[in-house]
Coordinates of C-alpha atoms and ligand atoms in Angstrom, one line a residue:
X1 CA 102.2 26.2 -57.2
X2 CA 100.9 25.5 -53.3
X3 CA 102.7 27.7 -50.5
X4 CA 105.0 24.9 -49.3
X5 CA 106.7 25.4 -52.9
X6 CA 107.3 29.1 -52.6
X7 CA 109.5 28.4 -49.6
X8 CA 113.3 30.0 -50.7
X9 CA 115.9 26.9 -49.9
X10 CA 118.8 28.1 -48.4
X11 CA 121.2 25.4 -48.1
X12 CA 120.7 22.1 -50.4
X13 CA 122.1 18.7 -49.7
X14 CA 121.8 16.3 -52.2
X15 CA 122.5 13.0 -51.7
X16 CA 123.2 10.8 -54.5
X17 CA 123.0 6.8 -54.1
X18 CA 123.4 5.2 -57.3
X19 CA 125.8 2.9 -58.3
X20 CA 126.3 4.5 -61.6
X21 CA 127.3 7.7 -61.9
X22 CA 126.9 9.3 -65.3
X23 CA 123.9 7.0 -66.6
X24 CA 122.2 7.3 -63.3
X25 CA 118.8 8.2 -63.7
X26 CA 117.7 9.1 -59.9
X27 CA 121.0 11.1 -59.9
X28 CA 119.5 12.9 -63.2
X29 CA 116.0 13.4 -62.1
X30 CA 117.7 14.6 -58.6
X31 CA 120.4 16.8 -60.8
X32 CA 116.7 18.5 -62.1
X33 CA 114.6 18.9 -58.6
X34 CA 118.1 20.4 -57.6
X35 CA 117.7 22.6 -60.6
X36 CA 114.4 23.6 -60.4
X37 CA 115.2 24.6 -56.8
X38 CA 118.3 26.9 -57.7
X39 CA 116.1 28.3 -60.2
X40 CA 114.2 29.8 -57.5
X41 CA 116.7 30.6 -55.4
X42 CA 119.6 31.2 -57.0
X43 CA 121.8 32.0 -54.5
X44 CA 121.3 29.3 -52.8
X45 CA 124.1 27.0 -51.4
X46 CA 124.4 23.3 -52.6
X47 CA 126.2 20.3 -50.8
X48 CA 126.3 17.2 -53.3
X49 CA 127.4 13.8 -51.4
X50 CA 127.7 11.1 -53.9
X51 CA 127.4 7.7 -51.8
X52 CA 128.0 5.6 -55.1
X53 CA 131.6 7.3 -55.9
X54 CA 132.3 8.5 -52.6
X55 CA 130.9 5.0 -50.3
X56 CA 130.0 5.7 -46.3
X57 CA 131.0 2.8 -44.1
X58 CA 128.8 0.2 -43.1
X59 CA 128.0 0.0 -39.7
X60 CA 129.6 -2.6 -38.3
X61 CA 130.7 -3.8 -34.7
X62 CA 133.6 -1.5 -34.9
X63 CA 131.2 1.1 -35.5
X64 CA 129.5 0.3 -33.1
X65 CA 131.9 0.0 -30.6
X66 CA 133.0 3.7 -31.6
X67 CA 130.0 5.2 -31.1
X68 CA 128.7 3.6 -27.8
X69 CA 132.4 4.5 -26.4
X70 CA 132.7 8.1 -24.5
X71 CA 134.1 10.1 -26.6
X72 CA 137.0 11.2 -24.4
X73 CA 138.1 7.4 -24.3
X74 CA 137.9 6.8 -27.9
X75 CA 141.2 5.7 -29.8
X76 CA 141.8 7.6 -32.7
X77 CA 140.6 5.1 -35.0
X78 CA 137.6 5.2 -33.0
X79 CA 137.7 9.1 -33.2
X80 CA 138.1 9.0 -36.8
X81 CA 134.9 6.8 -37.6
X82 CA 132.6 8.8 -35.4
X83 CA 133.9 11.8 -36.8
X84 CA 132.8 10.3 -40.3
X85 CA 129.5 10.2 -39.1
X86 CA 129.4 13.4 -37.3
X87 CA 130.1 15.0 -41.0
X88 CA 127.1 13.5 -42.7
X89 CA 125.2 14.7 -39.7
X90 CA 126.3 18.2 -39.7
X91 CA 125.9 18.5 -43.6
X92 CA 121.6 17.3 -43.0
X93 CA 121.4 19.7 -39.5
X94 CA 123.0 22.2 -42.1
X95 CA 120.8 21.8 -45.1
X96 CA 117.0 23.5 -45.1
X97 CA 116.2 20.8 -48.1
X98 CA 117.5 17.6 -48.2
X99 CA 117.4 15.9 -52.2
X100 CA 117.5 12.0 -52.2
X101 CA 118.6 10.2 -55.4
X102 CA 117.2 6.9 -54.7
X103 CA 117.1 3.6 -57.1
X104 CA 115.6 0.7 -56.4
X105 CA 117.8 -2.1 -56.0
X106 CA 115.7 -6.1 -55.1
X107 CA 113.2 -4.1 -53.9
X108 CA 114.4 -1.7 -51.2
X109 CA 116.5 0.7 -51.4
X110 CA 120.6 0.6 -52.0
X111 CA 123.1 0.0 -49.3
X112 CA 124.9 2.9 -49.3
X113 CA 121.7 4.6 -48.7
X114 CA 121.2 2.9 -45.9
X115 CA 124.4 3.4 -44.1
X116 CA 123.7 7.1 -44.8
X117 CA 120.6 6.4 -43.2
X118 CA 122.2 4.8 -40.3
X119 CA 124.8 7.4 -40.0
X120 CA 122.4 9.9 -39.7
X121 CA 120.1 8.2 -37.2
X122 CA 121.5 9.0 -34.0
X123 CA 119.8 9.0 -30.6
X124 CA 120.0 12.3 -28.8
X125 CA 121.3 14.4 -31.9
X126 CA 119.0 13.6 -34.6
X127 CA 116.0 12.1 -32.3
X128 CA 115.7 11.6 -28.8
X129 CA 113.1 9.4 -26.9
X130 CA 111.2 11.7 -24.0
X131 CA 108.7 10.4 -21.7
X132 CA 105.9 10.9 -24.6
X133 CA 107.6 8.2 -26.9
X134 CA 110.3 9.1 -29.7
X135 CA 110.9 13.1 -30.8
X136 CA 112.8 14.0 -34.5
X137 CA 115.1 16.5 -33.9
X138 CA 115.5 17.6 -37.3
X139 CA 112.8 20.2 -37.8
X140 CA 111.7 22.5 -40.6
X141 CA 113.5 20.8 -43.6
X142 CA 111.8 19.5 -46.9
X143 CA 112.5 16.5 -48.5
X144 CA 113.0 15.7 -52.3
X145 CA 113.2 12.0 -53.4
X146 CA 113.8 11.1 -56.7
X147 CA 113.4 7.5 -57.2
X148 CA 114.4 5.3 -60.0
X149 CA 113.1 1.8 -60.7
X150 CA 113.2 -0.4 -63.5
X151 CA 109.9 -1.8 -63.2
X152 CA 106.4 0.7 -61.9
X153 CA 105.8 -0.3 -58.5
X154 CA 104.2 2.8 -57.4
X155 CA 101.4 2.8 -54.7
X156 CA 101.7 -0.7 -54.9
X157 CA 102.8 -3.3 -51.2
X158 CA 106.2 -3.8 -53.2
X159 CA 107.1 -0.4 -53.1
X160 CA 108.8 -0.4 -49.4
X161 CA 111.4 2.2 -50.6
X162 CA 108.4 5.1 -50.1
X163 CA 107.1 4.0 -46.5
X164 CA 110.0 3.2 -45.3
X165 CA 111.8 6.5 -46.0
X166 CA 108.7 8.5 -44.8
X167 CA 108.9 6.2 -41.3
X168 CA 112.9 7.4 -41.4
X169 CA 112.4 10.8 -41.9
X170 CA 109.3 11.1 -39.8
X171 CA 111.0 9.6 -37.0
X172 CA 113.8 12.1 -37.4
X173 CA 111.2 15.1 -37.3
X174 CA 110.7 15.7 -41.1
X175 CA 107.7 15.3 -42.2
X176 CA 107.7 17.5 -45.3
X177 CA 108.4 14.9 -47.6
X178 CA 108.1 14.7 -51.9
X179 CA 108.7 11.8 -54.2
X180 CA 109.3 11.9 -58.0
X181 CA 108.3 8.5 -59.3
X182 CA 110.3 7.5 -62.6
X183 CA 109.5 3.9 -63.5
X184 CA 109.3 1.5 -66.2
X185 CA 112.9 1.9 -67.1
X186 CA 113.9 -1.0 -68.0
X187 CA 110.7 -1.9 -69.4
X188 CA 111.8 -0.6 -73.2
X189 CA 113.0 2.5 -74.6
X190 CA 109.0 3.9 -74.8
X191 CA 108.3 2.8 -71.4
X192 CA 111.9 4.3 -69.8
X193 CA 111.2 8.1 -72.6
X194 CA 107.1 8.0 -70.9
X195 CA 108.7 7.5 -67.3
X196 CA 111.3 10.0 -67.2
X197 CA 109.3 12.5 -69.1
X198 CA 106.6 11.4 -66.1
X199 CA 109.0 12.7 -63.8
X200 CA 110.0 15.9 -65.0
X201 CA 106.4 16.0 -65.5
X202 CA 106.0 16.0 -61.2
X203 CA 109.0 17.9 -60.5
X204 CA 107.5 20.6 -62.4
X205 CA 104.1 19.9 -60.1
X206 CA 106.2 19.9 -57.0
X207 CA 108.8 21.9 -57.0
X208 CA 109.0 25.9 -57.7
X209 CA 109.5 27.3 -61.4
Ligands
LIG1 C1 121.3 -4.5 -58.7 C2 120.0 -4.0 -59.2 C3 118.8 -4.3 -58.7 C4 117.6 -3.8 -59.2 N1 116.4 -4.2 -58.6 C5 115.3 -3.6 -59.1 C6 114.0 -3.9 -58.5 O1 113.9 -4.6 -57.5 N2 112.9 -3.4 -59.0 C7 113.0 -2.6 -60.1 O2 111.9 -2.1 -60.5 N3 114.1 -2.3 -60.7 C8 115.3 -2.8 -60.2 N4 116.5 -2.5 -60.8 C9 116.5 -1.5 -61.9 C10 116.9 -0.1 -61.4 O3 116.0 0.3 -60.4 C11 116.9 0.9 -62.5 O4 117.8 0.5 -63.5 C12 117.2 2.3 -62.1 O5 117.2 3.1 -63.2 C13 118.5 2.3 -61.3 O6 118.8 3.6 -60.8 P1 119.9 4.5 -61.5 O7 119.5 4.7 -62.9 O8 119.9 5.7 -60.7 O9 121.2 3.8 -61.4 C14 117.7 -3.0 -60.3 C15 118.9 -2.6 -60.9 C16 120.1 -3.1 -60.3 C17 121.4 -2.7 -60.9

């Protein structure tokens, strides 16, 4: 156990992105980091958003047109999908550790994950550009990911789900990131029991018992 582990989570947000919901494994293997966290801190507060069963909108030029209009000129539909965004924002300002439940879809990461990701990115509230280049905004938080692939990709150039979520998140200020590898499971029943058990396996490595 390092000292970064003994840290007592106050407030968790997990965030689940799976299509699937019941026979989701990154949902499961996030359901135990989630666990393992609670088990430590049992009083902790959790804030589950599931982006498979519960989608966030894409960002599209109606979107746009929402968020780069002054708010006091907004219409109220315009209101309304800022206000969308202002919630997921609010719920990762809120949360001390954020848990990502993250499969790999064609080799990057799923869609509804990335309009979380673009409804958290937001100049001036989650980073801000000074005259020393760009500055995250969202300090002091820790970062679970639990990723799910069907194949074993890890530490390998076809793994872009990993750098490009630390490039995210570091850009946002966090820096204090983990990721749970479970692979090989579509690669036969051995190959999916070795690779979850791998992952419960790191979860016990990384996060507090
Ligand atoms: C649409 C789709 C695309 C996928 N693409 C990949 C892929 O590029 N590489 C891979 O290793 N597995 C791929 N898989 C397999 C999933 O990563 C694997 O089934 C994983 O367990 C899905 O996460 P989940 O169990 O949380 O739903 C894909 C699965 C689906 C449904």
């Amino acid at each position: 156990m390092n000292e970064q582990s003994k840290e007592v989570p106050v407030k968790i947000l997990q965030v689940n992105s799976s299509a699937r919901r019941e026979a989701s494994h990154s949902t499961q293997v996030a359901n135990r980091i989630v666990e393992r966290l609670r088990n430590e801190a049992p009083d902790a507060a959790l804030c589950v958003r599931d982006l498979g069963a519960d989608p966030h909108p894409v960002l599209d030029e109606a979107a746009l047109g929402a968020l780069f209009t002054p708010p006091a000129q907004r219409t109220p539909e315009q209101a309304a999908r800022v206000a969308l965004d202002d919630a997921l924002i609010a719920q990762v300002q809120a949360a001390d550790v954020i848990v990502l439940g993250v499969p790999m879809y064609n080799f990057g990461v799923p869609a509804q994950l990335k309009n979380w990701i673009d409804a958290i990115m937001r100049a001036g509230v989650t980073f801000r550009y000074t005259a020393q280049g760009p500055e995250g905004l969202l300090k002091c938080k820790k970062v679970y990911v639990a990723l799910a692939r069907g194949g074993v990709y890890r530490g390998t150039p076809a793994d872009t789900q990993v750098p490009y979520l630390r490039t995210v998140l570091g850009f946002l200020g966090i820096d204090d990131v983990q990721f749970v590898y479970a692979e090989g499971l579509n690669m036969g029943d051995e190959a999916q029991r070795q690779g979850l058990a791998s992952a419960l396996e790191q979860i016990g490595e990384l996060v507090a018992a």
